[in-house]
Coordinates of C-alpha atoms in Angstrom, one line a residue:
Chain A
M23 CA 18.2 67.3 -12.7
S24 CA 17.9 66.4 -9.0
T25 CA 18.9 63.5 -6.9
L26 CA 17.2 62.6 -3.7
T27 CA 19.4 60.8 -1.2
I28 CA 18.0 58.8 1.6
D29 CA 20.9 57.7 3.9
H30 CA 20.4 55.2 6.6
V31 CA 17.0 56.7 7.6
S32 CA 15.0 55.3 10.4
R33 CA 11.9 56.7 12.0
W34 CA 10.1 55.4 15.0
F35 CA 6.9 56.6 16.8
G36 CA 7.2 55.6 20.4
N37 CA 8.4 52.1 20.3
V38 CA 6.9 51.3 16.9
V39 CA 9.5 51.4 14.1
A40 CA 7.8 52.7 10.9
V41 CA 10.9 53.0 8.8
N42 CA 13.9 50.9 9.5
D43 CA 17.4 51.9 8.2
I44 CA 16.5 52.6 4.6
T45 CA 19.2 53.8 2.2
M46 CA 18.3 54.6 -1.4
T47 CA 19.0 57.1 -4.1
I48 CA 16.2 58.5 -6.3
G49 CA 17.4 60.0 -9.6
P50 CA 15.7 61.5 -12.6
G51 CA 12.9 59.5 -14.2
V52 CA 9.9 57.9 -12.6
T53 CA 10.4 55.7 -9.6
G54 CA 7.7 53.7 -7.9
L55 CA 7.7 53.2 -4.2
L56 CA 5.9 49.9 -3.8
G57 CA 4.7 48.2 -0.6
P58 CA 1.6 47.0 1.2
N59 CA -0.5 49.3 3.3
G60 CA 1.2 50.2 6.5
A61 CA 4.7 49.4 5.2
G62 CA 5.9 52.9 5.9
K63 CA 5.6 54.4 2.5
S64 CA 3.8 57.5 3.7
T65 CA 6.2 58.0 6.6
L66 CA 9.1 57.8 4.1
I67 CA 7.5 60.2 1.7
N68 CA 6.8 62.6 4.6
M69 CA 10.5 62.5 5.5
M70 CA 11.4 63.0 1.8
G71 CA 9.1 66.0 1.7
G72 CA 10.5 67.5 4.9
F73 CA 7.3 67.1 6.9
L74 CA 8.8 64.6 9.4
A75 CA 12.2 64.4 11.0
P76 CA 14.1 61.2 10.5
S77 CA 14.9 59.6 13.9
T78 CA 18.3 58.8 12.6
G79 CA 19.9 59.3 9.2
S80 CA 19.4 62.0 6.7
V81 CA 17.3 62.9 3.6
T82 CA 18.9 65.4 1.2
L83 CA 18.1 66.8 -2.2
D84 CA 21.2 67.5 -4.1
G85 CA 23.1 67.7 -0.8
R86 CA 20.7 70.0 1.0
P87 CA 18.5 68.7 3.8
T88 CA 14.8 68.6 3.3
W89 CA 13.9 68.9 7.0
R90 CA 13.5 72.4 8.5
N91 CA 14.5 73.9 5.2
E92 CA 11.7 76.0 3.7
E93 CA 13.9 77.0 0.7
I94 CA 14.0 73.4 -0.5
Y95 CA 10.4 73.8 -1.6
Q96 CA 11.5 75.9 -4.6
H97 CA 12.6 72.5 -6.0
I98 CA 10.0 70.1 -4.6
G99 CA 6.4 69.6 -5.7
I100 CA 4.2 67.6 -3.4
V101 CA 1.0 65.8 -4.0
P102 CA -0.3 64.6 -0.6
E103 CA -2.5 61.6 -0.2
R104 CA -5.0 63.4 2.0
E105 CA -8.0 65.0 0.3
A106 CA -8.4 68.2 2.2
M107 CA -7.4 71.2 0.2
Y108 CA -9.3 74.5 0.9
D109 CA -12.5 73.2 -0.5
F110 CA -14.1 76.6 -0.2
L111 CA -11.9 77.9 -3.1
T112 CA -12.4 77.3 -6.8
G113 CA -9.8 75.2 -8.5
R114 CA -8.3 78.3 -10.1
E115 CA -8.2 80.3 -6.8
F116 CA -6.4 77.3 -5.2
V117 CA -3.8 77.0 -7.8
V118 CA -3.3 80.8 -8.0
A119 CA -2.8 80.9 -4.2
N120 CA -0.2 78.1 -4.6
A121 CA 1.6 80.1 -7.3
E122 CA 1.6 83.2 -5.2
L123 CA 3.1 81.4 -2.3
H124 CA 6.0 80.6 -4.7
G125 CA 6.2 84.2 -5.6
L126 CA 4.7 83.5 -9.0
G127 CA 1.5 84.8 -10.7
D128 CA -1.5 83.9 -12.7
R129 CA 0.5 82.8 -15.7
A130 CA 2.2 80.0 -13.8
A131 CA -1.1 78.9 -12.4
H132 CA -2.8 79.0 -15.8
R133 CA 0.0 76.9 -17.3
A134 CA -0.2 74.3 -14.5
L135 CA -4.0 74.0 -14.9
A136 CA -3.5 73.5 -18.6
T137 CA -1.0 70.8 -18.0
V138 CA -3.5 68.8 -16.0
E139 CA -6.3 69.7 -18.3
M140 CA -8.5 71.2 -15.6
E141 CA -9.3 74.5 -17.3
Y142 CA -12.8 73.5 -18.0
A143 CA -13.7 73.2 -14.3
Q144 CA -11.3 75.7 -12.8
D145 CA -14.1 78.1 -11.8
R146 CA -16.0 75.5 -9.8
K147 CA -15.6 75.1 -6.1
I148 CA -13.2 72.4 -5.1
S149 CA -15.9 70.9 -2.8
T150 CA -17.8 69.9 -6.0
Y151 CA -14.9 68.1 -7.6
S152 CA -14.7 64.3 -8.0
K153 CA -11.7 62.4 -6.7
G154 CA -9.9 62.5 -10.0
M155 CA -10.5 66.2 -10.4
R156 CA -9.1 66.9 -7.0
Q157 CA -6.1 64.8 -7.8
R158 CA -5.4 66.8 -10.9
V159 CA -5.8 70.1 -9.1
K160 CA -3.4 68.9 -6.4
M161 CA -1.1 68.0 -9.3
A162 CA -1.4 71.5 -10.7
S163 CA -0.6 73.0 -7.4
A164 CA 2.5 70.8 -7.2
L165 CA 3.7 71.7 -10.7
V166 CA 3.1 75.4 -10.6
H167 CA 6.7 76.3 -9.8
D168 CA 8.2 73.8 -12.3
P169 CA 9.9 71.6 -9.6
S170 CA 12.7 69.2 -10.3
L171 CA 11.5 66.7 -7.7
L172 CA 7.8 65.6 -7.6
L173 CA 6.6 63.5 -4.7
L174 CA 3.2 61.8 -4.9
D175 CA 1.6 59.7 -2.2
E176 CA -0.8 57.1 -3.5
P177 CA -1.8 59.3 -6.5
F178 CA -4.0 56.7 -8.2
N179 CA -6.1 55.9 -5.1
G180 CA -9.8 56.1 -6.0
M181 CA -9.2 57.1 -9.6
D182 CA -11.2 55.5 -12.5
P183 CA -9.2 53.8 -15.3
R184 CA -9.4 56.8 -17.6
Q185 CA -8.1 59.3 -15.0
R186 CA -5.5 56.8 -14.1
M187 CA -4.2 56.6 -17.7
Q188 CA -4.2 60.4 -17.9
L189 CA -2.2 60.8 -14.8
M190 CA 0.2 58.0 -15.9
D191 CA 0.8 59.8 -19.2
L192 CA 1.4 63.1 -17.3
L193 CA 3.9 61.5 -14.9
R194 CA 5.7 59.6 -17.7
R195 CA 6.0 63.0 -19.5
M196 CA 7.4 64.6 -16.3
G197 CA 10.0 61.8 -16.0
D198 CA 10.9 62.1 -19.7
E199 CA 11.6 65.8 -19.2
G200 CA 14.3 64.9 -16.7
R201 CA 12.4 65.5 -13.5
T202 CA 12.8 63.2 -10.5
V203 CA 9.3 61.7 -10.0
L204 CA 8.6 59.4 -7.1
F205 CA 5.1 58.0 -6.4
S206 CA 4.0 55.4 -3.9
S207 CA 1.5 52.6 -4.5
H208 CA 0.5 49.3 -3.0
I209 CA -0.5 47.9 -6.4
L210 CA 2.2 46.2 -8.4
E211 CA 0.5 46.6 -11.8
E212 CA 0.3 50.4 -11.3
V213 CA 3.9 50.6 -10.5
E214 CA 5.1 48.4 -13.3
Q215 CA 3.1 50.2 -15.9
L216 CA 4.6 53.5 -15.0
A217 CA 7.9 53.2 -13.2
S218 CA 11.2 52.5 -14.8
H219 CA 12.7 51.9 -11.4
I220 CA 11.0 50.3 -8.4
E221 CA 11.8 50.5 -4.7
V222 CA 10.0 48.0 -2.5
I223 CA 9.3 48.6 1.1
V224 CA 7.9 45.9 3.4
A225 CA 7.3 46.4 7.2
G226 CA 9.5 49.5 7.2
R227 CA 12.4 47.8 5.5
H228 CA 13.9 48.3 2.1
A229 CA 13.0 44.9 0.6
A230 CA 14.1 45.2 -3.0
S231 CA 15.3 47.7 -5.6
G232 CA 15.6 47.5 -9.4
D233 CA 13.6 47.5 -12.6
F234 CA 10.2 46.0 -12.8
R235 CA 11.3 42.8 -14.5
R236 CA 13.4 41.9 -11.6
I237 CA 10.7 42.7 -9.1
R238 CA 8.1 40.9 -11.1
R239 CA 10.3 37.8 -11.3
L240 CA 10.8 38.0 -7.5
M241 CA 7.1 38.2 -7.0
T242 CA 6.0 35.4 -9.4
D243 CA 8.8 33.0 -8.8
R244 CA 7.9 32.5 -5.2
P245 CA 6.2 29.3 -4.1
H246 CA 2.4 29.5 -4.3
R247 CA 0.2 27.8 -1.7
Y248 CA -3.2 26.5 -2.6
L249 CA -6.0 24.9 -0.7
V250 CA -7.8 22.3 -2.7
R251 CA -10.8 20.1 -1.9
S252 CA -11.8 17.3 -4.3
S253 CA -13.8 14.1 -4.6
D254 CA -10.6 12.1 -4.1
D255 CA -7.9 14.0 -2.3
R256 CA -5.3 11.2 -2.1
V257 CA -5.4 10.2 -5.8
L258 CA -5.2 13.8 -6.8
A259 CA -2.3 14.4 -4.4
A260 CA -0.4 11.4 -5.8
A261 CA -0.9 12.6 -9.4
L262 CA 0.2 16.2 -8.6
I263 CA 3.3 15.4 -6.7
A264 CA 4.6 13.4 -9.6
D265 CA 4.9 16.6 -11.5
P266 CA 7.9 18.9 -11.0
S267 CA 5.7 22.0 -10.6
T268 CA 4.8 21.0 -7.1
S269 CA 7.2 20.8 -4.2
G270 CA 5.0 19.6 -1.4
I271 CA 1.4 18.4 -0.6
E272 CA -0.1 17.9 2.8
V273 CA -3.3 15.8 3.2
D274 CA -5.2 17.6 6.0
L275 CA -7.6 15.1 7.3
Q276 CA -9.2 17.5 9.8
E277 CA -10.0 20.1 7.1
G278 CA -10.7 17.5 4.5
A279 CA -8.4 19.3 2.1
L280 CA -5.0 19.4 0.4
H281 CA -2.4 22.0 1.1
I282 CA -0.4 22.3 -2.0
Q283 CA 2.8 24.2 -2.5
A284 CA 3.5 25.0 -6.2
I285 CA 6.9 26.2 -7.4
D286 CA 6.1 26.7 -11.1
F287 CA 3.0 28.8 -11.0
P288 CA 2.0 28.8 -14.8
R289 CA 2.7 25.1 -15.1
F290 CA 0.8 24.2 -12.0
T291 CA -2.3 26.2 -12.9
A292 CA -2.5 24.2 -16.2
L293 CA -1.7 20.9 -14.6
L294 CA -4.3 20.9 -11.9
P295 CA -7.5 20.8 -14.1
R296 CA -5.9 18.4 -16.5
V297 CA -4.9 15.9 -13.8
A298 CA -8.4 16.2 -12.3
R299 CA -10.1 15.4 -15.6
E300 CA -7.7 12.5 -16.5
H301 CA -8.5 10.8 -13.1
G302 CA -12.1 11.7 -13.1
I303 CA -11.8 13.8 -9.9
R304 CA -14.2 16.6 -9.1
L305 CA -12.5 19.7 -7.9
L306 CA -14.7 21.2 -5.1
T307 CA -12.5 24.1 -3.9
V308 CA -9.4 25.6 -5.4
S309 CA -8.3 28.7 -3.5
P310 CA -4.9 30.4 -3.2
S311 CA -4.2 30.5 0.5
D312 CA -1.6 33.2 0.6
E313 CA -2.6 35.7 -2.0
S314 CA -2.8 38.5 0.4
L315 CA -0.5 41.3 -0.4
E316 CA 1.3 40.9 2.9
S317 CA 2.4 37.4 2.1
V318 CA 3.3 38.3 -1.5
F319 CA 5.6 41.1 -0.3
S320 CA 7.0 39.0 2.5
Y321 CA 8.7 36.8 -0.1
L322 CA 10.5 39.8 -1.3
V323 CA 11.9 40.4 2.2
A324 CA 13.4 37.0 2.1
A325 CA 14.7 37.4 -1.5
Chain B
M16 CA 6.7 89.0 7.7
Y17 CA 3.2 89.3 6.2
D18 CA 2.0 87.2 3.3
P19 CA -1.1 88.4 1.6
T20 CA -1.9 85.0 0.1
V21 CA -1.7 83.3 3.5
A22 CA -3.9 86.1 4.9
R23 CA -6.5 85.6 2.1
L24 CA -6.7 81.8 2.6
T25 CA -7.0 82.3 6.4
Y26 CA -9.8 84.9 6.5
R27 CA -11.7 83.0 3.8
G28 CA -11.4 79.9 5.9
L29 CA -12.5 81.8 9.0
L30 CA -15.4 83.6 7.6
G31 CA -16.6 81.3 4.9
R32 CA -17.8 78.4 6.9
R33 CA -20.3 78.0 9.7
R34 CA -17.7 79.6 11.9
A35 CA -18.9 83.0 10.7
L36 CA -22.4 82.3 12.1
I37 CA -20.9 81.3 15.5
L38 CA -18.7 84.4 15.4
G39 CA -21.8 86.6 14.7
A40 CA -24.1 85.0 17.3
L41 CA -22.5 86.5 20.4
P42 CA -22.2 90.1 19.2
V43 CA -25.8 89.9 18.2
L44 CA -26.7 88.6 21.6
L45 CA -24.8 91.5 23.2
I46 CA -26.6 94.1 21.2
V47 CA -30.0 92.5 22.0
I48 CA -29.2 92.5 25.7
S49 CA -28.0 96.1 25.5
V50 CA -31.2 97.2 23.7
A51 CA -33.3 95.3 26.3
V52 CA -31.4 96.7 29.3
R53 CA -31.6 100.2 28.0
G54 CA -35.3 99.8 27.3
F55 CA -36.1 98.5 30.8
T56 CA -33.7 100.5 33.0
G57 CA -32.9 103.5 30.9
A58 CA -29.3 104.9 30.6
D59 CA -27.3 103.9 33.8
D60 CA -23.6 104.1 33.9
Q61 CA -23.2 101.3 36.5
V62 CA -25.5 99.0 34.6
A63 CA -23.6 99.8 31.4
A64 CA -20.3 98.9 33.0
D65 CA -21.8 95.7 34.5
V66 CA -23.0 94.5 31.1
L67 CA -19.9 95.4 29.2
G68 CA -17.6 94.1 31.9
G69 CA -19.6 91.0 32.9
F70 CA -20.7 89.8 29.4
A71 CA -18.8 91.6 26.7
L72 CA -15.2 91.6 28.1
A73 CA -15.5 88.6 30.4
T74 CA -17.3 86.2 28.1
M75 CA -17.7 87.4 24.6
V76 CA -14.2 88.6 23.8
P77 CA -12.4 85.5 25.0
I78 CA -14.9 83.2 23.2
I79 CA -14.5 85.2 19.9
G80 CA -10.8 85.0 20.5
V81 CA -10.9 81.2 20.9
I82 CA -13.0 80.8 17.7
A83 CA -10.8 83.2 15.6
G84 CA -7.5 82.2 17.1
T85 CA -7.8 78.5 16.9
G86 CA -9.8 78.7 13.7
A87 CA -7.0 80.6 12.0
I88 CA -4.9 77.5 11.9
G89 CA -6.4 74.5 13.8
P90 CA -8.7 73.2 11.0
E91 CA -5.9 73.3 8.4
I92 CA -3.6 71.3 10.7
D93 CA -6.5 69.0 11.5
D94 CA -7.5 68.1 7.9
G95 CA -3.9 68.3 6.6
S96 CA -4.5 71.1 4.1
V97 CA -1.8 73.1 5.9
V98 CA 0.6 71.1 3.9
Y99 CA 0.0 73.4 0.9
L100 CA 1.3 76.3 3.0
L101 CA 4.2 74.4 4.5
A102 CA 5.4 73.0 1.2
K103 CA 6.3 76.5 0.1
P104 CA 9.5 78.6 0.3
V105 CA 7.7 80.8 2.9
K106 CA 9.2 81.2 6.4
R107 CA 7.0 79.4 8.9
P108 CA 7.1 82.4 11.3
T109 CA 5.7 84.5 8.4
I110 CA 2.8 82.1 8.2
I111 CA 2.1 82.4 11.9
F112 CA 2.5 86.2 12.0
T113 CA 0.1 86.6 9.1
K114 CA -2.4 84.3 10.7
L115 CA -2.1 86.2 13.9
I116 CA -2.8 89.5 12.1
V117 CA -6.0 88.0 10.6
A118 CA -7.1 86.4 13.9
V119 CA -6.5 89.7 15.7
A120 CA -8.5 91.6 13.0
V121 CA -11.4 89.2 13.1
T122 CA -11.5 89.1 16.9
M123 CA -11.4 92.9 17.0
A124 CA -14.2 93.2 14.4
F125 CA -16.4 90.7 16.1
S126 CA -15.7 91.8 19.7
A127 CA -14.5 95.4 20.0
V128 CA -16.9 96.8 17.4
P129 CA -20.1 95.3 19.0
T130 CA -18.7 96.3 22.5
F131 CA -18.6 99.9 21.3
L132 CA -22.0 99.7 19.8
A133 CA -23.4 98.1 23.0
G134 CA -21.8 100.9 25.0
M135 CA -23.4 103.5 22.9
I136 CA -26.8 101.8 23.2
L137 CA -26.5 101.4 27.0
N138 CA -25.5 104.9 28.1
G139 CA -24.3 106.8 25.0
N140 CA -20.7 106.5 26.0
G141 CA -21.4 108.3 29.3
Q142 CA -18.2 108.6 31.4
Q143 CA -16.3 107.2 28.4
I144 CA -17.5 103.7 29.4
A145 CA -18.1 102.6 25.8
V146 CA -14.7 103.8 24.7
A147 CA -12.9 102.3 27.8
Y148 CA -14.4 98.8 27.2
T149 CA -13.8 99.0 23.5
V150 CA -10.1 99.8 24.1
A151 CA -9.9 97.0 26.6
A152 CA -11.6 94.6 24.0
L153 CA -9.1 95.8 21.4
V154 CA -6.0 95.0 23.5
A155 CA -7.5 91.8 24.8
S156 CA -8.2 90.7 21.2
I157 CA -4.5 90.9 20.4
A158 CA -3.5 88.7 23.4
Y159 CA -6.3 86.2 23.0
A160 CA -5.7 85.8 19.3
A161 CA -2.0 85.1 19.9
L162 CA -2.7 82.8 22.8
F163 CA -5.3 80.7 21.0
L164 CA -3.4 80.7 17.7
L165 CA -0.6 79.0 19.7
L166 CA -3.1 76.6 21.2
G167 CA -4.3 75.8 17.7
T168 CA -0.8 74.8 16.6
I169 CA -0.1 72.6 19.5
T170 CA -3.2 70.6 20.1
R171 CA -6.1 69.2 18.2
H172 CA -8.4 70.0 21.0
A173 CA -7.6 73.7 20.9
V174 CA -11.2 74.8 21.0
V175 CA -12.0 72.8 24.1
F176 CA -8.9 74.0 25.9
G177 CA -9.6 77.5 24.8
L178 CA -13.1 77.5 26.0
V179 CA -12.1 76.0 29.3
Y180 CA -9.6 78.8 29.7
A181 CA -12.0 81.5 28.6
L182 CA -15.0 80.3 30.7
V183 CA -13.4 78.6 33.7
W184 CA -10.3 80.6 34.2
E185 CA -11.2 84.0 33.0
A186 CA -14.9 84.1 33.8
L187 CA -15.0 82.0 37.0
F188 CA -11.6 82.1 38.8
G189 CA -10.7 85.4 37.3
T190 CA -13.6 87.0 39.2
L191 CA -13.4 84.9 42.3
V192 CA -9.8 84.0 43.1
S193 CA -7.6 87.0 43.5
G194 CA -4.4 85.2 42.6
A195 CA -5.9 84.2 39.3
K196 CA -6.7 87.7 38.4
T197 CA -3.0 88.6 38.0
L198 CA -2.8 86.0 35.3
S199 CA -5.8 87.0 33.3
V200 CA -5.9 88.7 30.0
Q201 CA -9.2 90.2 31.0
Q202 CA -7.6 92.0 34.0
W203 CA -4.7 93.2 32.0
S204 CA -7.0 94.7 29.4
L205 CA -9.2 96.2 32.1
A206 CA -6.1 97.9 33.4
V207 CA -5.7 99.6 30.1
G208 CA -9.5 100.4 30.0
H209 CA -9.2 101.9 33.5
K210 CA -6.7 104.4 32.2
V211 CA -9.4 105.6 29.7
S212 CA -12.5 105.8 31.8
G213 CA -11.6 106.0 35.5
D214 CA -13.4 104.3 38.4
L215 CA -16.2 102.6 36.7
V216 CA -13.7 100.3 34.9
T217 CA -11.6 98.6 37.5
S218 CA -8.7 96.1 37.3
D219 CA -6.7 94.2 39.9
V220 CA -3.4 94.8 38.2
S221 CA -1.7 98.1 37.5
L222 CA -1.4 99.6 34.1
A223 CA 2.3 98.9 33.9
T224 CA 1.9 95.2 34.9
G225 CA -1.0 94.7 32.6
T226 CA 0.7 96.2 29.6
V227 CA 4.0 94.3 30.2
L228 CA 2.1 91.0 30.6
L229 CA 0.0 91.7 27.5
V230 CA 3.1 92.3 25.4
V231 CA 5.1 89.4 26.8
V232 CA 2.3 86.9 26.3
T233 CA 1.5 88.1 22.8
V234 CA 5.2 88.0 21.7
A235 CA 6.0 84.8 23.4
A236 CA 3.0 82.9 22.1
T237 CA 3.6 84.1 18.6
W238 CA 7.3 83.2 18.7
F239 CA 6.5 79.8 20.1
A240 CA 3.8 79.1 17.5
G241 CA 6.3 79.9 14.8
Q242 CA 8.8 77.5 16.2
K243 CA 6.1 74.9 16.6
L244 CA 5.1 75.2 13.0
R245 CA 8.7 74.7 11.9
T246 CA 8.7 71.3 13.3
L247 CA 5.1 70.4 12.7
T248 CA 4.8 66.8 12.0
L249 CA 2.0 65.8 9.6
A250 CA 0.7 62.5 10.6
G251 CA 0.4 60.0 7.8
E252 CA -2.8 58.1 7.2
E253 CA -1.2 54.7 7.5

């Protein structure tokens, strides 16, 4: 059982702040590190894994620092995001080399390859592997020494649904065995399927922390903005504002469109087509105007 | 201090890819030149010394050193695969020392061995010229490998810097500007070669100076590379 403690950690590159005063504790079980691209997830994971010095603050695993401490890797398994991994070796050679570097032998390597179900392709060169196969061999290399902390940077990137499910099962199992598993992702659905605990990072800041229900609520309860064009904008606006699911409507004459702010998302999405039909209005455009991940996450910062 | 697994990964990386072809090209060229020279002019001690000194030691050895030294670590840092070495309970100086051994061995194999063969072809080791230049190539291999391994850990453009050093500094300034000669791995190794052969192999530095500088540069570069690797920052892809 291991606990990773991130204590008031910041990291800047020149005058760009990548991670801004983050404090969190990662305990046993599966934790998802959620945030949009560029939020600082990789920077934070690199600091957790001891590959980057915090500018201020400290990262410790059970009280021992991860930076400049090679011994700590007896307890940490790392699955990097980058693809490169000695492509000129076979999968088996690669995992055996990783085992040897831990002072272990073929047995450990074989066990790790079995865990990720890669025995069938272990004698092929890594350069011939698909993305999912690479990911599993990376996984095997990280598991070879039976670590208590597993760090994975965007492990589901580029995986097909079946590979994704397999890896999720594996990580869930790792968490159930009492390991501390932390993975990063920019996709909420991924995180909520797998993680019992979620840490959200936006623009380098720790935006939210908790179980997925809480995070989900924070993300869906936010006001939604829509851009709607119809055959009669004013009549439509009048009918919509009468309903409590909307909180504001702007008639944009220049654009020839309505900017609608909805506060009850499910109710509004049912209301809009019904109102249009009742009033004989044709809907020409209905588009969410702030569905980008950035704006979704920005609500969490405020929350 | 030496890790056989790191060594295996390093030499397979060095010799497996296209790099092996590049490493092999210069020695082949040296042998071809030697055969041609011998065929046209016959065995001549001065010509043998000119070919070995002018091409083998001044050009081939440093370039092989650049390819093997930077290639022993540069590509791994570049593509990020070095993370699999760093995320292990292995001392970082051990990783550097092991890579140095491999880089030295490869540089020696691809520079000193062909130098000796070329010397035998040119004048059958007359006046110990083949042995003298081979010894010089051997000691130069150590210093070059250490220097360029360090370069590989500190910059992504190690090959460019290495070639500039090898070709501009060693080959050009090293033969033209007398001050530069004191700070040239080539001259230090020639001082050692001079000890073996005598007057056909000349150096601008004394044996003592050359030896001390060779040792200092090799040890300092290796130590510094080890320290550098301890604080190596892996850039994220964000």
